[in-house]
Short mmCIF file of C-alpha atoms and ligand atoms in Angstrom, two decimals:
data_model
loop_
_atom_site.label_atom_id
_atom_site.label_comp_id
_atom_site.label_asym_id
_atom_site.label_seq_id
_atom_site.Cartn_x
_atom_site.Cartn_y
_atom_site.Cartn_z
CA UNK S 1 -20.26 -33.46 16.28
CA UNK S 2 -21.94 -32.33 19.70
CA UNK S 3 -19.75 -30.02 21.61
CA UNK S 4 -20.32 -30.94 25.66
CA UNK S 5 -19.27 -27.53 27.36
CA UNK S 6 -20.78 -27.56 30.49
CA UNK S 7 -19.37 -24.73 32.52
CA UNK S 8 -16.66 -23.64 29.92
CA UNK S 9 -17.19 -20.54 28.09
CA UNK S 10 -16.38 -20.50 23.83
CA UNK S 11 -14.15 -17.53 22.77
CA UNK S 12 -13.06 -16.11 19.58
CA UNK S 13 -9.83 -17.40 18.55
CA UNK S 14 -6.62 -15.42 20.00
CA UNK S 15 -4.95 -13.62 17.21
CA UNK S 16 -1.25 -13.18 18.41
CA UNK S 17 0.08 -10.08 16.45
CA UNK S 18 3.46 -10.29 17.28
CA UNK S 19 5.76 -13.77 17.23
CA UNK S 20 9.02 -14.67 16.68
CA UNK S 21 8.76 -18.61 14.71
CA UNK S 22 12.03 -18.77 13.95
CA UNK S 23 11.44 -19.92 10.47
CA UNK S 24 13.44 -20.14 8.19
CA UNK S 25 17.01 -20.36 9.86
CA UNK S 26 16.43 -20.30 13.51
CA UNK S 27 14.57 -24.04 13.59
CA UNK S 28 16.59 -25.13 16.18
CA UNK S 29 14.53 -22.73 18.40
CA UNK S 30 11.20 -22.89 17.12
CA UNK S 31 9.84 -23.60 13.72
CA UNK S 32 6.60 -23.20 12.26
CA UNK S 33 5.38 -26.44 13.09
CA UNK S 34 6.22 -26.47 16.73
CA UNK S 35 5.36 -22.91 16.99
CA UNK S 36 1.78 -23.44 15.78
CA UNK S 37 0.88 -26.24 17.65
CA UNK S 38 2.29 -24.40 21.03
CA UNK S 39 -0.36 -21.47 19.47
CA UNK S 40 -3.10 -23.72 19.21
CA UNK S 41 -2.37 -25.47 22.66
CA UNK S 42 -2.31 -22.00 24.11
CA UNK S 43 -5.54 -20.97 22.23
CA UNK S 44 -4.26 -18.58 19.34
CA UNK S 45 -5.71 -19.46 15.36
CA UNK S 46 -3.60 -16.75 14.32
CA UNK S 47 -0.53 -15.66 13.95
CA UNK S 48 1.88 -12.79 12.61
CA UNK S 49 5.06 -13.40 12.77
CA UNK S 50 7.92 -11.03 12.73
CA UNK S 51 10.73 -10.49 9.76
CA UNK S 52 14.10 -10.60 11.60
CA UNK S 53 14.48 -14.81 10.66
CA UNK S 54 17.51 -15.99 8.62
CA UNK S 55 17.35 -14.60 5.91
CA UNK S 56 15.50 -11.78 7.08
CA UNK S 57 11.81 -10.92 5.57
CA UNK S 58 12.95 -8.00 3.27
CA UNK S 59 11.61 -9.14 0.06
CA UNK S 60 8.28 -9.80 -1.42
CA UNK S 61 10.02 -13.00 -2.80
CA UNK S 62 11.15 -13.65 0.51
CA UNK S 63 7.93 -13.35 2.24
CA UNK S 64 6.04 -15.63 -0.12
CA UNK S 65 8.84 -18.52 0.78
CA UNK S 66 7.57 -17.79 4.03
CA UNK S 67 3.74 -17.67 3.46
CA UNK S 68 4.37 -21.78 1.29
CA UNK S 69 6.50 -22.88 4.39
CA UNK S 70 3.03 -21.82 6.85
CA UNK S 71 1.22 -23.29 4.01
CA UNK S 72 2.63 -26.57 4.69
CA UNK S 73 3.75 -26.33 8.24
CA UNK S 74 1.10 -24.13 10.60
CA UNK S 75 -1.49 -25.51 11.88
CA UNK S 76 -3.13 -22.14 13.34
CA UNK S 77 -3.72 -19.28 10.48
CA UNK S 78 -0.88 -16.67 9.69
CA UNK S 79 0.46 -13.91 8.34
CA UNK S 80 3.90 -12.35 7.52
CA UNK S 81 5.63 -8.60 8.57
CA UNK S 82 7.90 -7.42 5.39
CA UNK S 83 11.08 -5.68 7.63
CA UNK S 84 12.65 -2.03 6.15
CA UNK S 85 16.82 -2.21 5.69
CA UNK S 86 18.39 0.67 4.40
CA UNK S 87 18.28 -0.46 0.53
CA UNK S 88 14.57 -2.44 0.65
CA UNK S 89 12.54 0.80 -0.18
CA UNK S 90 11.48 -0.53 -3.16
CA UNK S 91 10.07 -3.86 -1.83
CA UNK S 92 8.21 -1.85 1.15
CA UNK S 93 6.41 -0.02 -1.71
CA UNK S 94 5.03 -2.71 -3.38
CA UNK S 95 4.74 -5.07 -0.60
CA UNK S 96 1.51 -7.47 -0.59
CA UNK S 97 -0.18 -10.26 1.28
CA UNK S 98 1.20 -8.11 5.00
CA UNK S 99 -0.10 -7.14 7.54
CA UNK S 100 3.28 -3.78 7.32
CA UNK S 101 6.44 -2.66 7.73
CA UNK S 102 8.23 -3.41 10.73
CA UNK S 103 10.95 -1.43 11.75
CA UNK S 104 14.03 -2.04 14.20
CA UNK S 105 14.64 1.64 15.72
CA UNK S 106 17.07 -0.21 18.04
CA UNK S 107 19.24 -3.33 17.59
CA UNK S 108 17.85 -6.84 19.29
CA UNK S 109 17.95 -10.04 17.76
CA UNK S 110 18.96 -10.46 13.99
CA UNK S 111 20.13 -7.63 11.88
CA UNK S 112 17.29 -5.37 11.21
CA UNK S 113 18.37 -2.52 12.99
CA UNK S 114 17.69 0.75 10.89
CA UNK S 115 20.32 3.01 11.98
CA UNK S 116 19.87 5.78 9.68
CA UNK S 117 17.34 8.39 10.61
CA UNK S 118 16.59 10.10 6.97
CA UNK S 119 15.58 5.95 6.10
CA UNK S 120 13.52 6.20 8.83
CA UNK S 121 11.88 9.43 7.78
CA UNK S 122 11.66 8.40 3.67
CA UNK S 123 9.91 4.94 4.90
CA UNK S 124 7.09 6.92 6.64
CA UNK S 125 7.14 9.44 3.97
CA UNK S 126 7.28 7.31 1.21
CA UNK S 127 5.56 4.09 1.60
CA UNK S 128 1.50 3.18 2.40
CA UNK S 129 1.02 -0.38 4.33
CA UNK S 130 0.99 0.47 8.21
CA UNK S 131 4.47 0.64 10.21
CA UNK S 132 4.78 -1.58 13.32
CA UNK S 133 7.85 0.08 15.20
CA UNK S 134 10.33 -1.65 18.10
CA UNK S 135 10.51 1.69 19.90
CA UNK S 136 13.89 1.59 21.69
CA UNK S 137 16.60 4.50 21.31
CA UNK S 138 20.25 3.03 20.68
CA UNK S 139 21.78 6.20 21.77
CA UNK S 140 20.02 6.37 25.26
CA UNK S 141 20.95 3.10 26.84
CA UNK S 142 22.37 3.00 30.37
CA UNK S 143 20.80 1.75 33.43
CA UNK S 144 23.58 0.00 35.87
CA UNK S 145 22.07 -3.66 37.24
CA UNK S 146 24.66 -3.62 39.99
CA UNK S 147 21.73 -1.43 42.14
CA UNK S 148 19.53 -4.40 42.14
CA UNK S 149 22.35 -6.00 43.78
CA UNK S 150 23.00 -8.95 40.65
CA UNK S 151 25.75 -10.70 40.88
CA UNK S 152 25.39 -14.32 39.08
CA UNK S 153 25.22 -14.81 35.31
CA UNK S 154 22.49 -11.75 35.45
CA UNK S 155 22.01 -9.05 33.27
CA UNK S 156 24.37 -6.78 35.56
CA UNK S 157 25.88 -4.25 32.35
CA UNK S 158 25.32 -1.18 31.96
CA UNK S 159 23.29 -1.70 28.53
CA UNK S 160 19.62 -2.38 29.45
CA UNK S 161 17.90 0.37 27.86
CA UNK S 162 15.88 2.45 29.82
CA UNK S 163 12.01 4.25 29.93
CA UNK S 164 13.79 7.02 28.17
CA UNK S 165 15.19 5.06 25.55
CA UNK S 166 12.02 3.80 24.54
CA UNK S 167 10.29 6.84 25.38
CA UNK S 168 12.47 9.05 23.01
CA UNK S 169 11.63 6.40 20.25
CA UNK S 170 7.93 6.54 20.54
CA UNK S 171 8.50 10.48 20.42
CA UNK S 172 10.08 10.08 17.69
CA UNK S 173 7.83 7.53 15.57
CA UNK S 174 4.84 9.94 16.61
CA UNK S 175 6.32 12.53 15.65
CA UNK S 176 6.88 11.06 11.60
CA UNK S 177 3.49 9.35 11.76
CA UNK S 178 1.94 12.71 12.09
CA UNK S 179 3.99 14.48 10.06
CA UNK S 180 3.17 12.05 6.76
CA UNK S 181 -0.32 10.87 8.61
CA UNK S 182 1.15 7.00 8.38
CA UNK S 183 -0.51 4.56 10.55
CA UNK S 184 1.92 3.46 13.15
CA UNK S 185 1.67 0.85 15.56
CA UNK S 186 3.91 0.84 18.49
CA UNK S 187 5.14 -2.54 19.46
CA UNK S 188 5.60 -4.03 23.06
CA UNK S 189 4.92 -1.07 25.29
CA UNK S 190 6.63 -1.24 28.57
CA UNK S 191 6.81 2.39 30.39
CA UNK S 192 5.02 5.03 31.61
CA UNK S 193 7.51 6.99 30.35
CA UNK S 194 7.03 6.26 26.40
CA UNK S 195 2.82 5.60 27.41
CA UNK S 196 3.16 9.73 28.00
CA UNK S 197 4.39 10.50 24.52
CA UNK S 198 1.11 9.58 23.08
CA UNK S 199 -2.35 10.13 23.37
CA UNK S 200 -5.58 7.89 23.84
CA UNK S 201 -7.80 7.64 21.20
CA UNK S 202 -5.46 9.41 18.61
CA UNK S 203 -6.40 8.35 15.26
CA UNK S 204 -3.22 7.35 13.74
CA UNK S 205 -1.62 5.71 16.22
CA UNK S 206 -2.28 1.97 18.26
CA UNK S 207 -0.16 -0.06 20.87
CA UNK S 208 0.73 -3.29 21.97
CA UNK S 209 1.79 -4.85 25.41
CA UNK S 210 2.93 -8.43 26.24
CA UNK S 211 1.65 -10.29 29.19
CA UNK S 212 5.46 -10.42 30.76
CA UNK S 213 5.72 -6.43 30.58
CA UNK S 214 2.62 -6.82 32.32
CA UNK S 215 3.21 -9.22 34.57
CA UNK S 216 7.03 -9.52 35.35
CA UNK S 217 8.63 -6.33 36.21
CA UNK S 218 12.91 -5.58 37.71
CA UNK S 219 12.08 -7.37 40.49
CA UNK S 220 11.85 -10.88 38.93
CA UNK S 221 15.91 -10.63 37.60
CA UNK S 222 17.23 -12.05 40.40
CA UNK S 223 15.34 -15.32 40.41
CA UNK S 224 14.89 -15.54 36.81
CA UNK S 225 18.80 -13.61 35.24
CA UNK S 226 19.01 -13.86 31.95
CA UNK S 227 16.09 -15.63 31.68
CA UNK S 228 14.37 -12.81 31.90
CA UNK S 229 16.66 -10.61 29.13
CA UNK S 230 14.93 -8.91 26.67
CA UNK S 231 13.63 -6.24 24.41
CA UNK S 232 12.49 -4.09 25.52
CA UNK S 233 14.04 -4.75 29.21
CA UNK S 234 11.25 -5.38 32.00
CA UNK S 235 10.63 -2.18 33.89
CA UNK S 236 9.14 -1.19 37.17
CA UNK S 237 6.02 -2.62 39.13
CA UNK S 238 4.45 0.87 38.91
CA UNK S 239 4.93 0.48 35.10
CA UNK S 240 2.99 -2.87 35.06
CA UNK S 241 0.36 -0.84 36.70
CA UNK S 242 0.27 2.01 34.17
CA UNK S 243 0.60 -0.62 31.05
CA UNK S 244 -2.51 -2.22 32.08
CA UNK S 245 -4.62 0.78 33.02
CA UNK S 246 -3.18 1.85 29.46
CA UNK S 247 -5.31 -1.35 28.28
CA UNK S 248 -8.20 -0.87 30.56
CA UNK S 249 -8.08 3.33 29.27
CA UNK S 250 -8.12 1.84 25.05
CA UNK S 251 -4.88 3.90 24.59
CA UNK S 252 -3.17 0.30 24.12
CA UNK S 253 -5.58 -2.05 22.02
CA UNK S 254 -3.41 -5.39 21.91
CA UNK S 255 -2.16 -8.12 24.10
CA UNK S 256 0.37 -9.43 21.95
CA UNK S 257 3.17 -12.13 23.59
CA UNK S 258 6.50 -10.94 21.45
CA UNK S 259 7.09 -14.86 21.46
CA UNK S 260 10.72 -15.22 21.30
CA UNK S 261 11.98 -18.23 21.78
CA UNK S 262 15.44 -19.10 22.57
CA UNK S 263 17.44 -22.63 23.29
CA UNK S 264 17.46 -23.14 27.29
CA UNK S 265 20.97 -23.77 26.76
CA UNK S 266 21.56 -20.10 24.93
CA UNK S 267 19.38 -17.97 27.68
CA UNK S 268 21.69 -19.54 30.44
CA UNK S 269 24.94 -17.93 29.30
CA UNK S 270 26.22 -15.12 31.07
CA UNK S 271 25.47 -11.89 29.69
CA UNK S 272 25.93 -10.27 26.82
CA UNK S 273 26.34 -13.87 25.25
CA UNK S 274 22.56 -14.67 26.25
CA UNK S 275 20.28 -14.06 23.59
CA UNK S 276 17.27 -11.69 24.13
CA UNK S 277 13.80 -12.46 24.38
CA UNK S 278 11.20 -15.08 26.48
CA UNK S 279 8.35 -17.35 24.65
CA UNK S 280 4.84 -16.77 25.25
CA UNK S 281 2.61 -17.86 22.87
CA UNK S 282 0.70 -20.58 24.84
CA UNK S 283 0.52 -18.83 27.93
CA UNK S 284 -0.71 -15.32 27.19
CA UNK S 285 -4.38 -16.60 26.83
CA UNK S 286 -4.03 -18.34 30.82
CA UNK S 287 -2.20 -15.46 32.12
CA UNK S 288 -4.98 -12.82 30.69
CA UNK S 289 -7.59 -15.09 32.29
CA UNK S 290 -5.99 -15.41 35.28
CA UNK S 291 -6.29 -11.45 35.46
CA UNK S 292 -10.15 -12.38 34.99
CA UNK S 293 -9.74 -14.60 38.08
CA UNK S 294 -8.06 -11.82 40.24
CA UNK S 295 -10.98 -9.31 39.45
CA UNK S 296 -8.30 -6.57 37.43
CA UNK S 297 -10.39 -7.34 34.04
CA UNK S 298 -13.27 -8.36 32.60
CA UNK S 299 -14.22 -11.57 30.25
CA UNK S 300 -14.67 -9.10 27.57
CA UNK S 301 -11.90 -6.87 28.16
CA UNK S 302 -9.59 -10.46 27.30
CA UNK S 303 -11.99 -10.71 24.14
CA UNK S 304 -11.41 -6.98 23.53
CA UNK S 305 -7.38 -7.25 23.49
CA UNK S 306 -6.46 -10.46 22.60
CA UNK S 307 -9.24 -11.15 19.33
CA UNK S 308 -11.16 -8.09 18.29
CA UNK S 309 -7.73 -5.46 18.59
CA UNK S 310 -5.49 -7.23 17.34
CA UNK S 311 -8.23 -7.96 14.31
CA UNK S 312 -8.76 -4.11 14.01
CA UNK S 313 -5.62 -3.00 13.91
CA UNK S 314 -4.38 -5.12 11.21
CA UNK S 315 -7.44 -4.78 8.93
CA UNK S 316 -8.00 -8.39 8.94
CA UNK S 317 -10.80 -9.28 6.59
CA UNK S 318 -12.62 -11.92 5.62
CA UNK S 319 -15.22 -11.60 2.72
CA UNK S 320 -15.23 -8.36 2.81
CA UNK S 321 -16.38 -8.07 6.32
CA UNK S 322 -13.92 -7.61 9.56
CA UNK S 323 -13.60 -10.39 11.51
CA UNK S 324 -12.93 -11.52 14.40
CA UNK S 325 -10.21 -14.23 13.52
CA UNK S 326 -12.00 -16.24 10.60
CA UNK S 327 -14.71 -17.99 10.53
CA UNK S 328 -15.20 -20.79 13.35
CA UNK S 329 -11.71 -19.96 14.56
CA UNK S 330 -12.57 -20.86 18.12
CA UNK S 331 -11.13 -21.52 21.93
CA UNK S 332 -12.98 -23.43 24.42
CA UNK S 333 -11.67 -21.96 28.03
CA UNK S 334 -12.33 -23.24 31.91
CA UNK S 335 -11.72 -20.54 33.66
CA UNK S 336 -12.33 -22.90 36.66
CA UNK S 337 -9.09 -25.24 35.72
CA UNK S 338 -6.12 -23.61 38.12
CA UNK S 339 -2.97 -25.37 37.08
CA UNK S 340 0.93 -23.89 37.37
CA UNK S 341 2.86 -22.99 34.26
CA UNK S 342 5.51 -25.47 33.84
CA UNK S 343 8.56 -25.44 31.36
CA UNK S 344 8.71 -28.84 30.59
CA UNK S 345 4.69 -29.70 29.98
CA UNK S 346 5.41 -27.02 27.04
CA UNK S 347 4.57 -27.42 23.36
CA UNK S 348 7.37 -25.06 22.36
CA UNK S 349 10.51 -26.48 21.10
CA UNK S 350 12.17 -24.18 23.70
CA UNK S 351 10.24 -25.80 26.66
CA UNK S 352 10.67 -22.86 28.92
CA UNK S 353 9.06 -19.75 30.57
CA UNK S 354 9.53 -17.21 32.53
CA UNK S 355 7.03 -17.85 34.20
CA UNK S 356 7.60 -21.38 35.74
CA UNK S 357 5.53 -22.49 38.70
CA UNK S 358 3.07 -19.54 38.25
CA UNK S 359 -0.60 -21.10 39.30
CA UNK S 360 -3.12 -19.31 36.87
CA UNK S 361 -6.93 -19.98 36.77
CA UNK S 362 -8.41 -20.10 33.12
CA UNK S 363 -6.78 -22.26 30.56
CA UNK S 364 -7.80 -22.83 27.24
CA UNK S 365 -8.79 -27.15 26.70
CA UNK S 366 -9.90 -27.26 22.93
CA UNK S 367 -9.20 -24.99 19.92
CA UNK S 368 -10.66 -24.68 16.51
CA UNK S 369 -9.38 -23.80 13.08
CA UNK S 370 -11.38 -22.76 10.39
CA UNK S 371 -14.23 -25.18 12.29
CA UNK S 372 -11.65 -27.58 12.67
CA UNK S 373 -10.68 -29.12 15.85
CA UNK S 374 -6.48 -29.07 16.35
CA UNK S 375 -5.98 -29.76 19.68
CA UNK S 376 -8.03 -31.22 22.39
CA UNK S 377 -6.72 -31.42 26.13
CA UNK S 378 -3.05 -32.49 25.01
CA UNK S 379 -3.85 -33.79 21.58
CA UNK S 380 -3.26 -32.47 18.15
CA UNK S 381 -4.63 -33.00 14.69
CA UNK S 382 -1.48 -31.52 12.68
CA UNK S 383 -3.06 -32.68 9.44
CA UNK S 384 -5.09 -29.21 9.50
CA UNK S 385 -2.83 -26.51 8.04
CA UNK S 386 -3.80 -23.07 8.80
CA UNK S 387 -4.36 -20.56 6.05
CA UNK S 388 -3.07 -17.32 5.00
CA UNK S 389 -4.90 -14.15 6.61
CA UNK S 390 -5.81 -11.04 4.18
CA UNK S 391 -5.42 -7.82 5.43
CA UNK S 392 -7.65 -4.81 4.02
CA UNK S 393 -5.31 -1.67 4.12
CA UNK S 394 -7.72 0.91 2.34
CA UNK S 395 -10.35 0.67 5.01
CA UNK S 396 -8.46 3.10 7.21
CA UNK S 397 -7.46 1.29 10.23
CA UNK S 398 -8.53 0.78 13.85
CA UNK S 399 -10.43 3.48 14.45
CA UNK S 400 -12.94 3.24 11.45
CA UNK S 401 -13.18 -0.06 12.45
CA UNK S 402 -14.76 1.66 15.83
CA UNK S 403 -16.77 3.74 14.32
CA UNK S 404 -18.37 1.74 11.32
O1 DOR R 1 13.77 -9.65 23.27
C1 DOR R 1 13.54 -9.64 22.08
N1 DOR R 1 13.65 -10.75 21.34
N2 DOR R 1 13.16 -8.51 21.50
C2 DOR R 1 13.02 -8.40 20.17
O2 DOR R 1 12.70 -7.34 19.70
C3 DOR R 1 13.34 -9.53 19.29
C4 DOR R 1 13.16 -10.80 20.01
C5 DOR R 1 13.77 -11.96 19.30
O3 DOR R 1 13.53 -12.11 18.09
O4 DOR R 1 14.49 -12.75 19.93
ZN1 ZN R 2 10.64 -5.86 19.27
ZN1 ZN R 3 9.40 -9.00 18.64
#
């Protein structure tokens, strides 16, 4: 078939490191399906999704029901994050077919919250795959809403966690990945605060932002409340500057979204009842190109974060060689096409953002998986399945990537 692309440009495929499908146990929210055809609509072949489903990924058993369920249901390419509990030791040892470890330094949605710091310390001391942490201290916690003057179902307690909080996790996680020299990967960065705790270009160590810690900062809670919950909370607009000059500086190699999708119905309860966390996974490619649009990146700098990173710092191989996706996984982009974001024209079974009525420029029209076409300007082939990504751990991470 001949490909007319007049005036579009052809990217790698977006590799989404971090999402939330909701599968099994949380389908009334997302599932894999839905959740890989909103990836595909948004321009993303691949996907890693996160353990804290129902049950929660804590078993190598466990994550192979997941990897059939893809088999069947995703239409993009995937892979699965084994979580640690207190008693899963074991499983983390022998773990296979992962990307890593994920571990919960502070509680959020599901119950993967590893409270007990000597667990912490014997999974970095004891096991091999890479750790991906959600840096967030439990213990260091308060910041009072009332001073942004909420007053309406908003997130107005006193139990947002703060830069500190997630600064005095990332201390701590650097401090254990050095100690054992364990490859740690540090989750949804979102202050300046925990950006200071580590260094660029250290060789253990890689980052991740999401475009709303980016993008949406304090300011947005009182037109979007609860809406707008989530972990980690959304910080100041001077820490949306220093996240993305953290991406522009290579100290933070990953635009990942952190898609976390919730029922409509759920996110408008008034807090603590609403559940924490925003979708993202078909808008992150628009809103990065959008930045393209406004001049504060490059082409390549969205090429750099959102395919080749996230590719590097998961050791994702194919034939032996690193990739960028797999082959022919590919996104055809205008970045002429300025249309607003809209809840309701979504793919996800959630069908809303936080970023309604937003008017980006750049948006992704066809997508390819494995050199086959599933989706075209509103249209899907689901008879496609995606297929499972392998991840080569012994080639020593991001930085040899670099440098060989
Ligand atoms: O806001 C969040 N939502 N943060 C997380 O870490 C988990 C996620 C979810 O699964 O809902
Ligand atoms: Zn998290
Ligand atoms: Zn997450």
């Amino acid at each position: 078939e001949t490909v007319y692309a007049y005036g579009m440009h052809l990217l790698p495929g977006v590799i989404d490191a971090h999402v939330h499908m909701r599968d099994p146990g949380g389908t009334d929210k997302e599932d894999l399906r839905t959740g890989s055809m909103a990836a595909a609509k948004g321009g993303v072949t691949t996907i890693l999704d996160m353990p804290n489903t129902s049950p929660a990924t804590v078993s190598q058993k466990l994550l192979e029901e997941k990897l059939t369920l893809a088999s069947v249901k995703s239409i993009v390419n995937y892979g699965f994050f084994m979580g640690a509990t207190i008693d899963n030791i074991g499983e983390l040892k022998k773990a296979k077919r992962t990307p890593g470890i994920k571990i919960y330094m502070g509680s959020t949605t599901g119950d993967l919250f590893l409270k007990d710091p000597a667990m912490l310390e014997a999974i970095f001391a004891e096991t091999k795959l890479p750790i991906a942490v959600h840096a967030e201290d439990e213990n260091i916690i308060t910041k009072n809403f009332e001073e942004f003057g909420l007053t309406r179902n908003v997130v107005d307690h006193s139990r947002i966690r703060t830069p500190e909080a997630e600064a005095s996790a990332v201390r701590k996680a650097v401090a254990l990945a050095k100690e054992y020299k364990h490859r740690l990967h540090l989750c949804h960065m979102s202050s300046a605060l925990a950006l200071a705790e580590f260094e660029d270009h250290a060789d253990l160590i890689t980052a991740e932002v999401t475009p709303h810690h980016l993008l949406l900062n304090e300011s947005d809670y009182m037109n979007l409340g609860t809406l707008a919950q989530m972990n980690p909370a959304l910080k100041s607009a001077a820490d949306n500057a220093a996240l993305l000059q953290a991406l522009l500086d290579d100290q933070i190699q990953i635009v990942a979204t952190d898609h976390a999708p919730h029922r409509y119905e759920d996110k408008c309860q008034r807090y603590p009842d609403s559940p924490s966390g925003v979708p993202g996974v078909e808008t992150s490619l628009p809103l990065m190109l959008d930045l393209v649009a406004k001049e504060k990146c490059t082409l390549e700098d969205v090429v750099h974060w959102m395919c080749e990173g996230p590719a590097l710092v998961w050791d994702i191989m194919e034939k032996g060689r690193i990739e960028v996706g797999y082959d022919a996984d590919l996104v055809l982009v205008d970045m002429n096409k300025t249309m607003a974001i809209r809840g309701p024209h979504m793919q996800t079974k959630c069908r809303w953002t936080p970023f309604e009525g937003r008017e980006v420029t750049g948006w992704p029209v066809r997508t390819w998986v494995c050199g086959k076409e599933v989706y075209r300007e509103g249209e899907f082939d689901v008879s496609r399945p995606g297929i499972e990504v392998m991840f080569e751990h012994s080639r020593g991470g991001y930085w040899a990537g670099i440098d060989g």
